[in-house]
Amino acid sequence: REIVARVAPLAAVVLRDSLRGGVPGESEAERDARYALRARELRGCLTDLGPTFIKAGQALSIRPDVLPPPAVYELQKLCDAVPSYPTAAALALIEAELGAPASSLFELDASSEPIAAASLGQVYRCRLREGGAEVALKVQRPDMIRAVSLDLYLLRRYCLFVEWFKVRY
């Protein structure tokens, strides 16, 4: 339901525009601006839906034969500009995984900012408390296993429906 609730409004607008052949009387510049707006909305939608959908957007970002240039441009941002999640959540995940507070193992605290964020996690530059070596610490996004498992389950169900539909119609 969450997926449908998030995707349906954007899909409806794109479908309406497609069925009407665009917006009557709009100039080429206005059309390009509308395409860019829809592309930003698509990127936001995929980002909101989580890691599996971000990965799908990344795959589409290299397909100019499938999507118009504004969409390809916006989806390429999913390859290198995914929003980060709060450091406090990352610290909690580190503690849960390693069994000790992150601050006891690394020079890392709640004021630390990630140096990169991606669909599956984010990376912090920090130092080991023991030895002082500088390291890159990659931390998965919260609830990653559940989110990806659910997405894959839903994709399998969707594929089964498509196969059923193809046989019947």
mmCIF file of C-alpha atoms in Angstrom:
data_model
loop_
_atom_site.group_PDB
_atom_site.id
_atom_site.type_symbol
_atom_site.label_atom_id
_atom_site.label_comp_id
_atom_site.label_asym_id
_atom_site.label_seq_id
_atom_site.Cartn_x
_atom_site.Cartn_y
_atom_site.Cartn_z
ATOM 1 C CA ARG A 1 0.000 0.000 0.000
ATOM 2 C CA GLU A 2 2.817 2.394 0.842
ATOM 3 C CA ILE A 3 4.359 1.854 -2.572
ATOM 4 C CA VAL A 4 1.074 2.429 -4.383
ATOM 5 C CA ALA A 5 0.294 5.477 -2.242
ATOM 6 C CA ARG A 6 3.675 6.999 -3.088
ATOM 7 C CA VAL A 7 3.769 6.073 -6.789
ATOM 8 C CA ALA A 8 0.116 6.565 -7.789
ATOM 9 C CA PRO A 9 -0.001 10.403 -7.794
ATOM 10 C CA LEU A 10 3.113 10.687 -9.960
ATOM 11 C CA ALA A 11 1.966 7.870 -12.261
ATOM 12 C CA ALA A 12 -1.433 9.523 -12.691
ATOM 13 C CA VAL A 13 0.093 12.853 -13.702
ATOM 14 C CA VAL A 14 2.528 11.233 -16.141
ATOM 15 C CA LEU A 15 -0.253 9.096 -17.633
ATOM 16 C CA ARG A 16 -2.528 12.128 -17.990
ATOM 17 C CA ASP A 17 0.221 14.080 -19.746
ATOM 18 C CA SER A 18 0.951 11.141 -22.041
ATOM 19 C CA LEU A 19 -2.683 10.568 -22.991
ATOM 20 C CA ARG A 20 -3.153 14.255 -23.779
ATOM 21 C CA GLY A 21 0.055 14.344 -25.798
ATOM 22 C CA GLY A 22 1.545 16.847 -23.391
ATOM 23 C CA VAL A 23 0.029 20.082 -22.202
ATOM 24 C CA PRO A 24 -1.886 21.922 -24.922
ATOM 25 C CA GLY A 25 -0.223 25.138 -26.001
ATOM 26 C CA GLU A 26 2.983 24.713 -24.006
ATOM 27 C CA SER A 27 6.244 25.872 -25.538
ATOM 28 C CA GLU A 28 9.286 23.648 -25.917
ATOM 29 C CA ALA A 29 10.898 25.380 -22.931
ATOM 30 C CA GLU A 30 7.789 24.795 -20.818
ATOM 31 C CA ARG A 31 7.716 21.141 -21.882
ATOM 32 C CA ASP A 32 11.383 20.728 -20.934
ATOM 33 C CA ALA A 33 10.691 22.337 -17.553
ATOM 34 C CA ARG A 34 7.732 19.953 -17.021
ATOM 35 C CA TYR A 35 9.927 16.963 -17.920
ATOM 36 C CA ALA A 36 12.568 18.166 -15.457
ATOM 37 C CA LEU A 37 9.944 18.582 -12.713
ATOM 38 C CA ARG A 38 8.556 15.071 -13.315
ATOM 39 C CA ALA A 39 12.100 13.704 -13.283
ATOM 40 C CA ARG A 40 12.796 15.342 -9.902
ATOM 41 C CA GLU A 41 9.520 13.929 -8.601
ATOM 42 C CA LEU A 42 10.508 10.461 -9.852
ATOM 43 C CA ARG A 43 13.902 10.697 -8.140
ATOM 44 C CA GLY A 44 12.214 11.793 -4.901
ATOM 45 C CA CYS A 45 9.694 8.975 -5.169
ATOM 46 C CA LEU A 46 12.405 6.335 -5.667
ATOM 47 C CA THR A 47 14.456 7.779 -2.814
ATOM 48 C CA ASP A 48 11.443 7.682 -0.486
ATOM 49 C CA LEU A 49 10.707 4.066 -1.422
ATOM 50 C CA GLY A 50 14.131 2.910 -0.313
ATOM 51 C CA PRO A 51 17.174 0.947 -1.370
ATOM 52 C CA THR A 52 15.665 -1.447 -3.911
ATOM 53 C CA PHE A 53 13.920 1.359 -5.752
ATOM 54 C CA ILE A 54 17.036 3.531 -5.611
ATOM 55 C CA LYS A 55 18.934 0.643 -7.246
ATOM 56 C CA ALA A 56 16.248 0.422 -9.950
ATOM 57 C CA GLY A 57 16.600 4.164 -10.542
ATOM 58 C CA GLN A 58 20.371 3.795 -10.787
ATOM 59 C CA ALA A 59 19.904 1.089 -13.421
ATOM 60 C CA LEU A 60 17.530 3.330 -15.388
ATOM 61 C CA SER A 61 19.982 6.237 -15.162
ATOM 62 C CA ILE A 62 22.136 4.642 -17.842
ATOM 63 C CA ARG A 63 19.232 3.984 -20.227
ATOM 64 C CA PRO A 64 18.704 7.055 -22.430
ATOM 65 C CA ASP A 65 16.899 4.719 -24.840
ATOM 66 C CA VAL A 66 14.177 4.204 -22.204
ATOM 67 C CA LEU A 67 13.865 7.616 -20.522
ATOM 68 C CA PRO A 68 14.069 11.211 -21.751
ATOM 69 C CA PRO A 69 17.271 13.164 -20.975
ATOM 70 C CA PRO A 70 15.873 15.081 -17.957
ATOM 71 C CA ALA A 71 14.937 11.789 -16.275
ATOM 72 C CA VAL A 72 18.330 10.236 -17.017
ATOM 73 C CA TYR A 73 20.036 13.350 -15.614
ATOM 74 C CA GLU A 74 17.970 13.289 -12.401
ATOM 75 C CA LEU A 75 18.314 9.542 -11.871
ATOM 76 C CA GLN A 76 22.093 9.798 -12.240
ATOM 77 C CA LYS A 77 21.965 11.758 -8.986
ATOM 78 C CA LEU A 78 20.919 8.498 -7.310
ATOM 79 C CA CYS A 79 24.376 7.166 -8.165
ATOM 80 C CA ASP A 80 26.252 9.782 -6.173
ATOM 81 C CA ALA A 81 23.865 11.998 -4.215
ATOM 82 C CA VAL A 82 21.585 9.820 -2.092
ATOM 83 C CA PRO A 83 20.522 11.629 1.107
ATOM 84 C CA SER A 84 22.219 10.440 4.287
ATOM 85 C CA TYR A 85 20.383 9.276 7.383
ATOM 86 C CA PRO A 86 21.045 10.582 10.916
ATOM 87 C CA THR A 87 24.428 9.760 12.440
ATOM 88 C CA ALA A 88 22.717 8.818 15.702
ATOM 89 C CA ALA A 89 20.998 5.944 13.857
ATOM 90 C CA ALA A 90 24.347 4.866 12.389
ATOM 91 C CA LEU A 91 25.956 4.913 15.851
ATOM 92 C CA ALA A 92 23.134 2.738 17.206
ATOM 93 C CA LEU A 93 23.652 0.247 14.365
ATOM 94 C CA ILE A 94 27.401 0.118 14.996
ATOM 95 C CA GLU A 95 26.816 -0.548 18.689
ATOM 96 C CA ALA A 96 24.250 -3.266 17.939
ATOM 97 C CA GLU A 97 26.558 -4.984 15.450
ATOM 98 C CA LEU A 98 29.834 -4.682 17.356
ATOM 99 C CA GLY A 99 28.485 -4.927 20.896
ATOM 100 C CA ALA A 100 30.189 -1.766 22.102
ATOM 101 C CA PRO A 101 29.572 1.968 21.766
ATOM 102 C CA ALA A 102 31.032 3.306 18.525
ATOM 103 C CA SER A 103 32.884 5.992 20.486
ATOM 104 C CA SER A 104 34.846 3.310 22.365
ATOM 105 C CA LEU A 105 36.107 1.788 19.101
ATOM 106 C CA PHE A 106 36.369 4.787 16.776
ATOM 107 C CA GLU A 107 36.896 8.513 17.000
ATOM 108 C CA LEU A 108 33.306 9.024 15.954
ATOM 109 C CA ASP A 109 30.381 10.744 17.641
ATOM 110 C CA ALA A 110 26.935 12.155 16.967
ATOM 111 C CA SER A 111 28.416 15.311 15.416
ATOM 112 C CA SER A 112 30.284 13.291 12.762
ATOM 113 C CA GLU A 113 29.062 13.672 9.201
ATOM 114 C CA PRO A 114 29.247 10.914 6.574
ATOM 115 C CA ILE A 115 31.659 11.504 3.707
ATOM 116 C CA ALA A 116 29.334 9.598 1.355
ATOM 117 C CA ALA A 117 25.839 8.159 1.354
ATOM 118 C CA ALA A 118 24.439 5.534 -0.979
ATOM 119 C CA SER A 119 21.370 3.373 -1.415
ATOM 120 C CA LEU A 120 22.563 0.695 0.992
ATOM 121 C CA GLY A 121 24.517 2.687 3.563
ATOM 122 C CA GLN A 122 26.879 5.539 4.252
ATOM 123 C CA VAL A 123 30.561 5.969 4.968
ATOM 124 C CA TYR A 124 32.375 7.804 7.750
ATOM 125 C CA ARG A 125 36.045 8.766 7.878
ATOM 126 C CA CYS A 126 37.303 8.111 11.385
ATOM 127 C CA ARG A 127 40.223 6.786 13.395
ATOM 128 C CA LEU A 128 40.480 3.589 15.367
ATOM 129 C CA ARG A 129 40.823 4.227 19.098
ATOM 130 C CA GLU A 130 43.359 1.399 19.240
ATOM 131 C CA GLY A 131 46.337 2.257 17.081
ATOM 132 C CA GLY A 132 44.962 5.467 15.588
ATOM 133 C CA ALA A 133 44.761 4.177 12.002
ATOM 134 C CA GLU A 134 42.483 6.207 9.758
ATOM 135 C CA VAL A 135 39.666 4.032 8.360
ATOM 136 C CA ALA A 136 36.554 4.272 6.245
ATOM 137 C CA LEU A 137 33.618 2.893 8.206
ATOM 138 C CA LYS A 138 30.648 1.812 6.093
ATOM 139 C CA VAL A 139 27.347 1.474 7.935
ATOM 140 C CA GLN A 140 24.238 -0.098 6.404
ATOM 141 C CA ARG A 141 21.012 1.848 6.382
ATOM 142 C CA PRO A 142 18.690 1.080 9.302
ATOM 143 C CA ASP A 143 16.347 -1.874 8.772
ATOM 144 C CA MET A 144 18.113 -2.773 5.509
ATOM 145 C CA ILE A 145 17.514 -6.533 5.570
ATOM 146 C CA ARG A 146 13.786 -6.177 6.225
ATOM 147 C CA ALA A 147 13.329 -3.439 3.625
ATOM 148 C CA VAL A 148 15.191 -5.252 0.840
ATOM 149 C CA SER A 149 13.549 -8.587 1.684
ATOM 150 C CA LEU A 150 10.103 -7.002 1.534
ATOM 151 C CA ASP A 151 10.913 -5.241 -1.751
ATOM 152 C CA LEU A 152 12.151 -8.494 -3.312
ATOM 153 C CA TYR A 153 9.050 -10.333 -2.109
ATOM 154 C CA LEU A 154 6.829 -7.660 -3.666
ATOM 155 C CA LEU A 155 8.798 -7.747 -6.915
ATOM 156 C CA ARG A 156 8.380 -11.534 -7.092
ATOM 157 C CA ARG A 157 4.633 -11.171 -6.512
ATOM 158 C CA TYR A 158 4.465 -8.495 -9.219
ATOM 159 C CA CYS A 159 6.325 -10.769 -11.674
ATOM 160 C CA LEU A 160 3.935 -13.631 -10.910
ATOM 161 C CA PHE A 161 1.001 -11.317 -11.584
ATOM 162 C CA VAL A 162 2.523 -10.182 -14.891
ATOM 163 C CA GLU A 163 3.038 -13.810 -15.956
ATOM 164 C CA TRP A 164 -0.536 -14.667 -14.953
ATOM 165 C CA PHE A 165 -1.819 -11.641 -16.875
ATOM 166 C CA LYS A 166 0.198 -12.549 -20.001
ATOM 167 C CA VAL A 167 -1.250 -16.072 -20.050
ATOM 168 C CA ARG A 168 -4.830 -14.858 -19.634
ATOM 169 C CA TYR A 169 -4.712 -11.830 -21.936
#
